[in-house]
GROMACS .gro file of C-alpha atoms in nm:
model
  467
    1UNK     CA    1 -10.269  -2.310  -4.216
    2UNK     CA    2 -10.308  -1.961  -4.074
    3UNK     CA    3 -10.520  -1.682  -4.242
    4UNK     CA    4 -10.402  -1.322  -4.312
    5UNK     CA    5 -10.554  -1.068  -4.079
    6UNK     CA    6 -10.858  -0.876  -4.206
    7UNK     CA    7 -10.739  -0.516  -4.294
    8UNK     CA    8 -11.068  -0.383  -4.424
    9UNK     CA    9 -11.162  -0.024  -4.332
   10UNK     CA   10 -11.407   0.035  -4.059
   11UNK     CA   11 -11.764   0.118  -4.162
   12UNK     CA   12 -11.796   0.477  -4.301
   13UNK     CA   13 -11.420   0.528  -4.363
   14UNK     CA   14 -11.449   0.561  -4.743
   15UNK     CA   15 -11.714   0.830  -4.717
   16UNK     CA   16 -11.499   1.036  -4.482
   17UNK     CA   17 -11.206   1.016  -4.721
   18UNK     CA   18 -11.424   1.129  -5.014
   19UNK     CA   19 -11.557   1.418  -4.809
   20UNK     CA   20 -11.203   1.527  -4.723
   21UNK     CA   21 -11.095   1.510  -5.085
   22UNK     CA   22 -11.393   1.725  -5.183
   23UNK     CA   23 -11.301   1.991  -4.927
   24UNK     CA   24 -10.942   1.996  -5.057
   25UNK     CA   25 -11.069   2.034  -5.416
   26UNK     CA   26 -11.293   2.325  -5.319
   27UNK     CA   27 -11.006   2.493  -5.135
   28UNK     CA   28 -10.780   2.446  -5.436
   29UNK     CA   29 -11.040   2.594  -5.673
   30UNK     CA   30 -11.096   2.892  -5.441
   31UNK     CA   31 -10.724   2.954  -5.423
   32UNK     CA   32 -10.695   2.933  -5.801
   33UNK     CA   33 -10.976   3.187  -5.842
   34UNK     CA   34 -10.804   3.427  -5.601
   35UNK     CA   35 -10.475   3.394  -5.786
   36UNK     CA   36 -10.652   3.459  -6.118
   37UNK     CA   37 -10.830   3.766  -5.981
   38UNK     CA   38 -10.509   3.908  -5.839
   39UNK     CA   39 -10.312   3.850  -6.157
   40UNK     CA   40 -10.210   4.173  -6.337
   41UNK     CA   41 -10.283   4.156  -6.711
   42UNK     CA   42  -9.984   4.181  -6.939
   43UNK     CA   43  -9.931   4.535  -7.067
   44UNK     CA   44  -9.837   4.602  -7.429
   45UNK     CA   45  -9.489   4.744  -7.453
   46UNK     CA   46  -9.469   5.084  -7.621
   47UNK     CA   47  -9.147   5.252  -7.712
   48UNK     CA   48  -9.135   5.613  -7.601
   49UNK     CA   49  -8.894   5.901  -7.575
   50UNK     CA   50  -8.813   6.203  -7.365
   51UNK     CA   51  -8.797   6.578  -7.425
   52UNK     CA   52  -8.439   6.706  -7.438
   53UNK     CA   53  -8.476   7.060  -7.581
   54UNK     CA   54  -8.739   7.325  -7.647
   55UNK     CA   55  -8.756   7.644  -7.851
   56UNK     CA   56  -9.096   7.812  -7.840
   57UNK     CA   57  -9.349   7.571  -7.989
   58UNK     CA   58  -9.069   7.343  -8.115
   59UNK     CA   59  -8.950   7.047  -7.907
   60UNK     CA   60  -8.665   6.803  -7.964
   61UNK     CA   61  -8.693   6.448  -7.829
   62UNK     CA   62  -8.480   6.136  -7.807
   63UNK     CA   63  -8.604   5.778  -7.836
   64UNK     CA   64  -8.942   5.832  -8.002
   65UNK     CA   65  -9.004   5.615  -8.309
   66UNK     CA   66  -9.230   5.759  -8.578
   67UNK     CA   67  -9.250   5.911  -8.923
   68UNK     CA   68  -9.305   6.273  -9.019
   69UNK     CA   69  -9.672   6.353  -8.957
   70UNK     CA   70  -9.707   6.103  -8.670
   71UNK     CA   71  -9.899   6.227  -8.365
   72UNK     CA   72  -9.749   6.197  -8.015
   73UNK     CA   73  -9.866   6.266  -7.659
   74UNK     CA   74  -9.654   6.451  -7.401
   75UNK     CA   75  -9.648   6.369  -7.030
   76UNK     CA   76  -9.932   6.260  -6.806
   77UNK     CA   77 -10.157   6.534  -6.950
   78UNK     CA   78 -10.110   6.379  -7.298
   79UNK     CA   79 -10.068   6.712  -7.472
   80UNK     CA   80 -10.087   6.667  -7.849
   81UNK     CA   81  -9.788   6.730  -8.072
   82UNK     CA   82  -9.669   6.610  -8.410
   83UNK     CA   83  -9.338   6.501  -8.559
   84UNK     CA   84  -9.244   6.755  -8.827
   85UNK     CA   85  -8.883   6.652  -8.894
   86UNK     CA   86  -8.555   6.513  -8.764
   87UNK     CA   87  -8.233   6.685  -8.666
   88UNK     CA   88  -7.904   6.530  -8.543
   89UNK     CA   89  -8.075   6.204  -8.447
   90UNK     CA   90  -8.357   6.380  -8.263
   91UNK     CA   91  -8.724   6.404  -8.355
   92UNK     CA   92  -8.850   6.762  -8.396
   93UNK     CA   93  -9.202   6.814  -8.265
   94UNK     CA   94  -9.449   7.100  -8.298
   95UNK     CA   95  -9.738   7.140  -8.055
   96UNK     CA   96 -10.097   7.117  -8.172
   97UNK     CA   97 -10.193   7.332  -7.873
   98UNK     CA   98 -10.002   7.558  -7.630
   99UNK     CA   99  -9.751   7.332  -7.457
  100UNK     CA  100  -9.766   7.394  -7.081
  101UNK     CA  101  -9.554   7.236  -6.806
  102UNK     CA  102  -9.313   7.074  -7.050
  103UNK     CA  103  -8.973   7.017  -6.891
  104UNK     CA  104  -8.661   6.816  -6.983
  105UNK     CA  105  -8.725   6.445  -6.937
  106UNK     CA  106  -9.103   6.458  -6.996
  107UNK     CA  107  -9.218   6.132  -7.151
  108UNK     CA  108  -9.325   6.124  -7.516
  109UNK     CA  109  -9.546   5.839  -7.644
  110UNK     CA  110  -9.673   5.768  -7.993
  111UNK     CA  111 -10.046   5.822  -8.060
  112UNK     CA  112 -10.150   5.553  -8.312
  113UNK     CA  113 -10.485   5.723  -8.390
  114UNK     CA  114 -10.339   6.067  -8.447
  115UNK     CA  115 -10.315   6.057  -8.826
  116UNK     CA  116 -10.673   5.953  -8.897
  117UNK     CA  117 -11.005   6.136  -8.937
  118UNK     CA  118 -11.337   6.014  -8.795
  119UNK     CA  119 -11.621   6.047  -9.048
  120UNK     CA  120 -11.993   5.977  -9.067
  121UNK     CA  121 -12.334   6.132  -9.135
  122UNK     CA  122 -12.362   6.229  -8.766
  123UNK     CA  123 -12.124   6.518  -8.845
  124UNK     CA  124 -12.398   6.699  -9.039
  125UNK     CA  125 -12.505   7.013  -8.857
  126UNK     CA  126 -12.206   6.997  -8.620
  127UNK     CA  127 -11.914   7.233  -8.552
  128UNK     CA  128 -11.575   7.075  -8.477
  129UNK     CA  129 -11.216   7.197  -8.458
  130UNK     CA  130 -10.913   7.095  -8.661
  131UNK     CA  131 -10.852   6.793  -8.436
  132UNK     CA  132 -11.212   6.669  -8.447
  133UNK     CA  133 -11.318   6.799  -8.104
  134UNK     CA  134 -11.669   6.952  -8.074
  135UNK     CA  135 -11.706   7.330  -8.056
  136UNK     CA  136 -12.085   7.346  -8.035
  137UNK     CA  137 -12.127   7.206  -7.683
  138UNK     CA  138 -12.317   6.898  -7.807
  139UNK     CA  139 -12.056   6.639  -7.714
  140UNK     CA  140 -11.833   6.426  -7.932
  141UNK     CA  141 -12.021   6.338  -8.254
  142UNK     CA  142 -12.086   5.971  -8.327
  143UNK     CA  143 -11.885   5.847  -8.624
  144UNK     CA  144 -11.915   5.547  -8.853
  145UNK     CA  145 -11.566   5.517  -8.995
  146UNK     CA  146 -11.201   5.619  -8.987
  147UNK     CA  147 -11.012   5.746  -9.294
  148UNK     CA  148 -10.654   5.871  -9.342
  149UNK     CA  149 -10.607   6.247  -9.320
  150UNK     CA  150 -10.403   6.266  -9.642
  151UNK     CA  151 -10.493   5.987  -9.886
  152UNK     CA  152 -10.366   5.977 -10.243
  153UNK     CA  153 -10.562   6.201 -10.484
  154UNK     CA  154 -10.779   6.061 -10.759
  155UNK     CA  155 -10.587   5.926 -11.056
  156UNK     CA  156 -10.651   6.105 -11.387
  157UNK     CA  157 -10.847   5.814 -11.537
  158UNK     CA  158 -11.073   5.798 -11.226
  159UNK     CA  159 -11.155   6.171 -11.236
  160UNK     CA  160 -11.489   6.268 -11.393
  161UNK     CA  161 -11.511   6.559 -11.637
  162UNK     CA  162 -11.689   6.879 -11.538
  163UNK     CA  163 -11.994   6.889 -11.765
  164UNK     CA  164 -12.290   6.987 -11.542
  165UNK     CA  165 -12.352   7.344 -11.417
  166UNK     CA  166 -12.364   7.418 -11.045
  167UNK     CA  167 -12.634   7.676 -10.966
  168UNK     CA  168 -12.524   7.906 -10.683
  169UNK     CA  169 -12.813   8.152 -10.654
  170UNK     CA  170 -12.571   8.442 -10.716
  171UNK     CA  171 -12.679   8.617 -11.037
  172UNK     CA  172 -12.338   8.739 -11.151
  173UNK     CA  173 -12.183   8.393 -11.109
  174UNK     CA  174 -12.464   8.185 -11.261
  175UNK     CA  175 -12.500   8.409 -11.565
  176UNK     CA  176 -12.147   8.537 -11.628
  177UNK     CA  177 -11.901   8.303 -11.450
  178UNK     CA  178 -12.091   7.975 -11.449
  179UNK     CA  179 -11.948   7.707 -11.221
  180UNK     CA  180 -11.954   7.332 -11.278
  181UNK     CA  181 -12.001   7.035 -11.046
  182UNK     CA  182 -11.652   6.918 -10.950
  183UNK     CA  183 -11.483   7.248 -11.038
  184UNK     CA  184 -11.211   7.411 -10.826
  185UNK     CA  185 -11.252   7.789 -10.809
  186UNK     CA  186 -11.055   8.049 -10.619
  187UNK     CA  187 -11.205   8.374 -10.485
  188UNK     CA  188 -10.922   8.629 -10.477
  189UNK     CA  189 -10.986   8.924 -10.247
  190UNK     CA  190 -10.834   9.163 -10.000
  191UNK     CA  191 -10.992   9.244  -9.668
  192UNK     CA  192 -11.326   9.420  -9.636
  193UNK     CA  193 -11.463   9.368  -9.988
  194UNK     CA  194 -11.752   9.133  -9.909
  195UNK     CA  195 -11.578   8.796  -9.932
  196UNK     CA  196 -11.757   8.641  -9.633
  197UNK     CA  197 -12.098   8.762  -9.754
  198UNK     CA  198 -12.042   8.606 -10.097
  199UNK     CA  199 -11.931   8.279  -9.936
  200UNK     CA  200 -12.244   8.280  -9.720
  201UNK     CA  201 -12.466   8.323 -10.025
  202UNK     CA  202 -12.298   8.033 -10.206
  203UNK     CA  203 -12.315   7.815  -9.894
  204UNK     CA  204 -12.690   7.873  -9.846
  205UNK     CA  205 -12.808   7.857 -10.205
  206UNK     CA  206 -12.574   7.631 -10.403
  207UNK     CA  207 -12.717   7.299 -10.521
  208UNK     CA  208 -12.529   7.037 -10.317
  209UNK     CA  209 -12.611   6.736 -10.101
  210UNK     CA  210 -12.349   6.820  -9.838
  211UNK     CA  211 -12.161   7.141  -9.760
  212UNK     CA  212 -11.831   7.129  -9.572
  213UNK     CA  213 -11.717   7.470  -9.448
  214UNK     CA  214 -11.359   7.508  -9.324
  215UNK     CA  215 -11.301   7.840  -9.146
  216UNK     CA  216 -10.924   7.854  -9.105
  217UNK     CA  217 -10.743   8.128  -8.915
  218UNK     CA  218 -11.047   8.351  -8.871
  219UNK     CA  219 -11.120   8.549  -8.555
  220UNK     CA  220 -11.348   8.365  -8.312
  221UNK     CA  221 -11.611   8.640  -8.340
  222UNK     CA  222 -11.620   8.607  -8.719
  223UNK     CA  223 -11.656   8.229  -8.691
  224UNK     CA  224 -11.956   8.254  -8.458
  225UNK     CA  225 -12.113   8.531  -8.671
  226UNK     CA  226 -12.075   8.323  -8.988
  227UNK     CA  227 -12.233   8.017  -8.828
  228UNK     CA  228 -12.526   8.205  -8.673
  229UNK     CA  229 -12.606   8.432  -8.970
  230UNK     CA  230 -12.490   8.265  -9.291
  231UNK     CA  231 -12.575   7.908  -9.183
  232UNK     CA  232 -12.910   7.981  -9.021
  233UNK     CA  233 -13.213   7.775  -9.114
  234UNK     CA  234 -13.219   7.469  -9.338
  235UNK     CA  235 -12.863   7.525  -9.460
  236UNK     CA  236 -12.729   7.425  -9.117
  237UNK     CA  237 -12.868   7.069  -9.141
  238UNK     CA  238 -12.659   6.981  -9.448
  239UNK     CA  239 -12.345   7.165  -9.337
  240UNK     CA  240 -12.039   7.046  -9.146
  241UNK     CA  241 -11.828   7.330  -9.006
  242UNK     CA  242 -11.461   7.284  -8.920
  243UNK     CA  243 -11.334   7.593  -8.741
  244UNK     CA  244 -10.972   7.671  -8.654
  245UNK     CA  245 -10.958   8.011  -8.480
  246UNK     CA  246 -10.662   8.242  -8.528
  247UNK     CA  247 -10.546   8.166  -8.173
  248UNK     CA  248 -10.491   7.795  -8.249
  249UNK     CA  249 -10.148   7.655  -8.331
  250UNK     CA  250 -10.022   7.710  -8.686
  251UNK     CA  251 -10.004   7.336  -8.746
  252UNK     CA  252 -10.377   7.310  -8.668
  253UNK     CA  253 -10.451   7.526  -8.973
  254UNK     CA  254 -10.297   7.265  -9.200
  255UNK     CA  255 -10.463   6.976  -9.016
  256UNK     CA  256 -10.801   7.154  -9.021
  257UNK     CA  257 -10.790   7.191  -9.400
  258UNK     CA  258 -10.686   6.827  -9.441
  259UNK     CA  259 -10.965   6.713  -9.208
  260UNK     CA  260 -11.223   6.910  -9.408
  261UNK     CA  261 -11.096   6.754  -9.730
  262UNK     CA  262 -11.101   6.402  -9.580
  263UNK     CA  263 -11.461   6.446  -9.461
  264UNK     CA  264 -11.564   6.573  -9.805
  265UNK     CA  265 -11.389   6.276  -9.972
  266UNK     CA  266 -11.582   6.031  -9.754
  267UNK     CA  267 -11.917   6.180  -9.860
  268UNK     CA  268 -11.801   6.182 -10.224
  269UNK     CA  269 -11.728   5.808 -10.192
  270UNK     CA  270 -12.093   5.766 -10.085
  271UNK     CA  271 -12.201   5.924 -10.417
  272UNK     CA  272 -12.284   6.267 -10.271
  273UNK     CA  273 -12.238   6.602 -10.443
  274UNK     CA  274 -12.023   6.793 -10.195
  275UNK     CA  275 -11.950   7.166 -10.184
  276UNK     CA  276 -11.630   7.241  -9.993
  277UNK     CA  277 -11.581   7.601  -9.879
  278UNK     CA  278 -11.223   7.672  -9.766
  279UNK     CA  279 -11.175   8.014  -9.606
  280UNK     CA  280 -10.898   8.083  -9.639
  281UNK     CA  281 -10.639   7.892  -9.839
  282UNK     CA  282 -10.384   8.166  -9.771
  283UNK     CA  283 -10.396   8.111  -9.395
  284UNK     CA  284 -10.351   7.737  -9.447
  285UNK     CA  285 -10.037   7.812  -9.650
  286UNK     CA  286  -9.919   8.054  -9.381
  287UNK     CA  287  -9.947   7.773  -9.128
  288UNK     CA  288  -9.756   7.537  -9.358
  289UNK     CA  289  -9.487   7.805  -9.400
  290UNK     CA  290  -9.434   7.825  -9.024
  291UNK     CA  291  -9.405   7.446  -9.001
  292UNK     CA  292  -9.160   7.427  -9.292
  293UNK     CA  293  -8.940   7.703  -9.152
  294UNK     CA  294  -8.941   7.538  -8.807
  295UNK     CA  295  -8.793   7.221  -8.953
  296UNK     CA  296  -8.528   7.417  -9.141
  297UNK     CA  297  -8.656   7.433  -9.500
  298UNK     CA  298  -8.497   7.708  -9.712
  299UNK     CA  299  -8.723   8.000  -9.800
  300UNK     CA  300  -8.830   8.049 -10.159
  301UNK     CA  301  -9.043   8.317 -10.327
  302UNK     CA  302  -9.121   8.595 -10.080
  303UNK     CA  303  -9.029   8.375  -9.785
  304UNK     CA  304  -9.248   8.076  -9.877
  305UNK     CA  305  -9.067   7.738  -9.861
  306UNK     CA  306  -9.145   7.507 -10.155
  307UNK     CA  307  -9.351   7.262  -9.946
  308UNK     CA  308  -9.584   7.542  -9.831
  309UNK     CA  309  -9.680   7.642 -10.186
  310UNK     CA  310  -9.702   7.276 -10.289
  311UNK     CA  311  -9.983   7.239 -10.036
  312UNK     CA  312 -10.205   7.451 -10.265
  313UNK     CA  313 -10.179   7.192 -10.542
  314UNK     CA  314 -10.207   6.901 -10.298
  315UNK     CA  315 -10.541   7.025 -10.164
  316UNK     CA  316 -10.679   7.128 -10.503
  317UNK     CA  317 -10.599   6.791 -10.662
  318UNK     CA  318 -10.803   6.608 -10.397
  319UNK     CA  319 -11.120   6.781 -10.520
  320UNK     CA  320 -11.314   6.690 -10.832
  321UNK     CA  321 -11.555   6.422 -10.952
  322UNK     CA  322 -11.520   6.046 -10.896
  323UNK     CA  323 -11.619   5.826 -11.191
  324UNK     CA  324 -11.658   5.517 -10.969
  325UNK     CA  325 -11.896   5.654 -10.703
  326UNK     CA  326 -12.061   5.928 -10.910
  327UNK     CA  327 -11.994   6.179 -10.631
  328UNK     CA  328 -11.795   6.498 -10.656
  329UNK     CA  329 -11.625   6.770 -10.455
  330UNK     CA  330 -11.663   7.127 -10.578
  331UNK     CA  331 -11.397   7.339 -10.411
  332UNK     CA  332 -11.447   7.710 -10.349
  333UNK     CA  333 -11.135   7.847 -10.179
  334UNK     CA  334 -11.067   8.206 -10.084
  335UNK     CA  335 -10.720   8.352 -10.134
  336UNK     CA  336 -10.615   8.670  -9.956
  337UNK     CA  337 -10.448   8.916 -10.190
  338UNK     CA  338 -10.240   9.104  -9.931
  339UNK     CA  339 -10.257   9.478 -10.002
  340UNK     CA  340 -10.457   9.380 -10.314
  341UNK     CA  341 -10.136   9.235 -10.461
  342UNK     CA  342 -10.233   9.004 -10.746
  343UNK     CA  343  -9.871   8.884 -10.779
  344UNK     CA  344  -9.871   8.731 -10.430
  345UNK     CA  345  -9.712   8.381 -10.446
  346UNK     CA  346 -10.021   8.214 -10.297
  347UNK     CA  347 -10.246   8.394 -10.547
  348UNK     CA  348 -10.017   8.284 -10.832
  349UNK     CA  349 -10.006   7.923 -10.710
  350UNK     CA  350 -10.384   7.907 -10.670
  351UNK     CA  351 -10.449   8.064 -11.010
  352UNK     CA  352 -10.224   7.801 -11.169
  353UNK     CA  353 -10.400   7.492 -11.028
  354UNK     CA  354 -10.761   7.611 -11.003
  355UNK     CA  355 -11.024   7.581 -11.276
  356UNK     CA  356 -11.095   7.952 -11.260
  357UNK     CA  357 -11.088   8.250 -11.028
  358UNK     CA  358 -11.324   8.524 -10.914
  359UNK     CA  359 -11.158   8.854 -10.828
  360UNK     CA  360 -11.330   9.089 -10.585
  361UNK     CA  361 -11.238   9.453 -10.643
  362UNK     CA  362 -11.194   9.712 -10.369
  363UNK     CA  363 -11.270   9.982 -10.625
  364UNK     CA  364 -11.612   9.831 -10.703
  365UNK     CA  365 -11.683   9.775 -10.335
  366UNK     CA  366 -11.610  10.143 -10.277
  367UNK     CA  367 -11.885  10.229 -10.526
  368UNK     CA  368 -12.131  10.017 -10.328
  369UNK     CA  369 -12.145   9.733 -10.581
  370UNK     CA  370 -12.188   9.400 -10.400
  371UNK     CA  371 -12.086   9.140 -10.483
  372UNK     CA  372 -11.783   9.338 -10.596
  373UNK     CA  373 -11.688   9.096 -10.876
  374UNK     CA  374 -11.439   9.232 -11.129
  375UNK     CA  375 -11.574   9.057 -11.439
  376UNK     CA  376 -11.290   9.177 -11.660
  377UNK     CA  377 -11.026   9.004 -11.442
  378UNK     CA  378 -11.232   8.694 -11.349
  379UNK     CA  379 -11.272   8.371 -11.542
  380UNK     CA  380 -11.432   8.027 -11.519
  381UNK     CA  381 -11.234   7.774 -11.722
  382UNK     CA  382 -11.520   7.523 -11.735
  383UNK     CA  383 -11.789   7.763 -11.854
  384UNK     CA  384 -11.748   7.643 -12.214
  385UNK     CA  385 -11.821   7.286 -12.099
  386UNK     CA  386 -12.130   7.355 -11.887
  387UNK     CA  387 -12.317   7.632 -12.079
  388UNK     CA  388 -12.518   7.647 -12.399
  389UNK     CA  389 -12.364   7.838 -12.695
  390UNK     CA  390 -12.629   8.112 -12.677
  391UNK     CA  391 -12.556   8.163 -12.307
  392UNK     CA  392 -12.182   8.184 -12.378
  393UNK     CA  393 -12.236   8.442 -12.651
  394UNK     CA  394 -12.456   8.657 -12.427
  395UNK     CA  395 -12.207   8.640 -12.139
  396UNK     CA  396 -11.922   8.736 -12.373
  397UNK     CA  397 -12.118   9.036 -12.503
  398UNK     CA  398 -12.201   9.147 -12.147
  399UNK     CA  399 -11.838   9.125 -12.036
  400UNK     CA  400 -11.725   9.320 -12.342
  401UNK     CA  401 -11.971   9.603 -12.267
  402UNK     CA  402 -11.850   9.617 -11.905
  403UNK     CA  403 -11.487   9.622 -12.020
  404UNK     CA  404 -11.549   9.907 -12.267
  405UNK     CA  405 -11.726  10.119 -12.006
  406UNK     CA  406 -11.450  10.063 -11.747
  407UNK     CA  407 -11.163  10.129 -11.987
  408UNK     CA  408 -11.310  10.463 -12.096
  409UNK     CA  409 -11.457  10.570 -11.763
  410UNK     CA  410 -11.190  10.833 -11.689
  411UNK     CA  411 -11.205  10.962 -12.047
  412UNK     CA  412 -11.581  11.014 -12.022
  413UNK     CA  413 -11.560  11.177 -11.678
  414UNK     CA  414 -11.304  11.429 -11.805
  415UNK     CA  415 -11.529  11.518 -12.099
  416UNK     CA  416 -11.267  11.406 -12.349
  417UNK     CA  417 -11.500  11.168 -12.530
  418UNK     CA  418 -11.750  11.294 -12.784
  419UNK     CA  419 -12.064  11.082 -12.817
  420UNK     CA  420 -12.098  10.925 -13.161
  421UNK     CA  421 -11.727  10.864 -13.207
  422UNK     CA  422 -11.764  10.495 -13.123
  423UNK     CA  423 -12.113  10.342 -13.156
  424UNK     CA  424 -12.016  10.034 -12.949
  425UNK     CA  425 -11.885  10.250 -12.665
  426UNK     CA  426 -12.201  10.464 -12.685
  427UNK     CA  427 -12.410  10.149 -12.640
  428UNK     CA  428 -12.190  10.034 -12.349
  429UNK     CA  429 -12.228  10.370 -12.176
  430UNK     CA  430 -12.604  10.373 -12.235
  431UNK     CA  431 -12.646  10.022 -12.094
  432UNK     CA  432 -12.394  10.060 -11.811
  433UNK     CA  433 -12.650  10.146 -11.537
  434UNK     CA  434 -12.857   9.839 -11.626
  435UNK     CA  435 -12.548   9.620 -11.644
  436UNK     CA  436 -12.430   9.736 -11.301
  437UNK     CA  437 -12.778   9.678 -11.154
  438UNK     CA  438 -12.775   9.324 -11.294
  439UNK     CA  439 -12.450   9.243 -11.113
  440UNK     CA  440 -12.564   9.388 -10.780
  441UNK     CA  441 -12.761   9.158 -10.550
  442UNK     CA  442 -12.889   9.188 -10.196
  443UNK     CA  443 -12.730   8.938  -9.957
  444UNK     CA  444 -13.069   8.796  -9.856
  445UNK     CA  445 -13.211   8.764 -10.208
  446UNK     CA  446 -13.158   8.439 -10.398
  447UNK     CA  447 -13.160   8.474 -10.776
  448UNK     CA  448 -13.313   8.193 -10.980
  449UNK     CA  449 -13.048   8.072 -11.230
  450UNK     CA  450 -13.294   8.039 -11.519
  451UNK     CA  451 -13.428   8.391 -11.460
  452UNK     CA  452 -13.072   8.527 -11.442
  453UNK     CA  453 -12.983   8.381 -11.781
  454UNK     CA  454 -13.308   8.504 -11.937
  455UNK     CA  455 -13.244   8.858 -11.806
  456UNK     CA  456 -12.890   8.840 -11.942
  457UNK     CA  457 -13.025   8.771 -12.293
  458UNK     CA  458 -13.262   9.067 -12.265
  459UNK     CA  459 -12.983   9.305 -12.161
  460UNK     CA  460 -12.752   9.216 -12.449
  461UNK     CA  461 -13.031   9.194 -12.708
  462UNK     CA  462 -12.934   9.537 -12.857
  463UNK     CA  463 -12.579   9.409 -12.912
  464UNK     CA  464 -12.699   9.086 -13.075
  465UNK     CA  465 -12.940   9.285 -13.292
  466UNK     CA  466 -12.659   9.514 -13.405
  467UNK     CA  467 -12.448   9.216 -13.508
   0.00000   0.00000   0.00000
């Protein structure tokens, strides 16, 4: 019987095969790594649009998906703009900066981070613009959170009552127009009557943990002067300045005010007592008027569309105290009375939603009385809630003496009044120099609130004694 031939491999054949398989595996792995390195990562698809029409700062686009208030970027330079309305199936955009090199067909992409505000304690001492970009040359400030630019206001049951006084260091305000923590007060004034000086005094001396100053629509020189003079020293460390110069786009005025309010709300949520200075509310409304008219809203009172005046109430309602956190926002907003017109629609709207108003008089400023506060026409609606009864009685007596002297000033100057005819008027005229001196205060001199109230009682002591 024959045997099958021996087919066994020669010596060393198995090792050579294993070595060859190893080389093939290494080559395969190297090829796989090269393929992986050369692979282009998948890009997220983003729906965009194109520019089809332009009219000044207004653009019309097709294809862009977004709601009113959404931020978009134009072209390769990613110029910022915002959707302000829709017309005939097109999105209407307004630039947040001068729009250069925009031509038909330029790409428009949505900016998902455009409607938010970066917040954090690193903002203290910094100066930024209405879009959050630094203006002080110190680089982009570090932030710890992101909040919406226009959240819902506090509900009535979550709003704390105004029961604690807010010392400001301004004698006439602390003694005669006392403010409260969480109050909303408007300073009504024309141009050149000392509004900025009064704001600087309140900013430096008011009792607050954080001060947010929004300078909206001011000239660049005035912004730098305010920062370097009124915010010098320790006041700068607790202050956040949001500046929107007059040369910026009108829409930036609205966004600057909303950013300031959002930053103040974040600190309030941390339990801080925040003082928000808004200068000026009128220029914010002027910016909102331009936006509303660009999207075709009908004009209302004196050319103001309804949404522009509604912005006054929207901003004011976001201030106040928070029962949950214990923090508060005290709003001091200036309102420009154009040509000293107290019936201006913005003045009327502010007076209706604020918790008081301080009127600065050009007539008093002309006499050299600064701050030029017209006590007869000014009022603090929370004074009865934050002051002692004796303080209220003294302030009422003081204001009555001032009113009597002012009402009869022309009569006395003409010599038509005979002393002795009215004992109360005689007392008002006799005390008038002292009363005027009490109201006047040097811009660099801080008045202690307790001393101001004590001096007030001394001045009106003859009236209280006569009663």
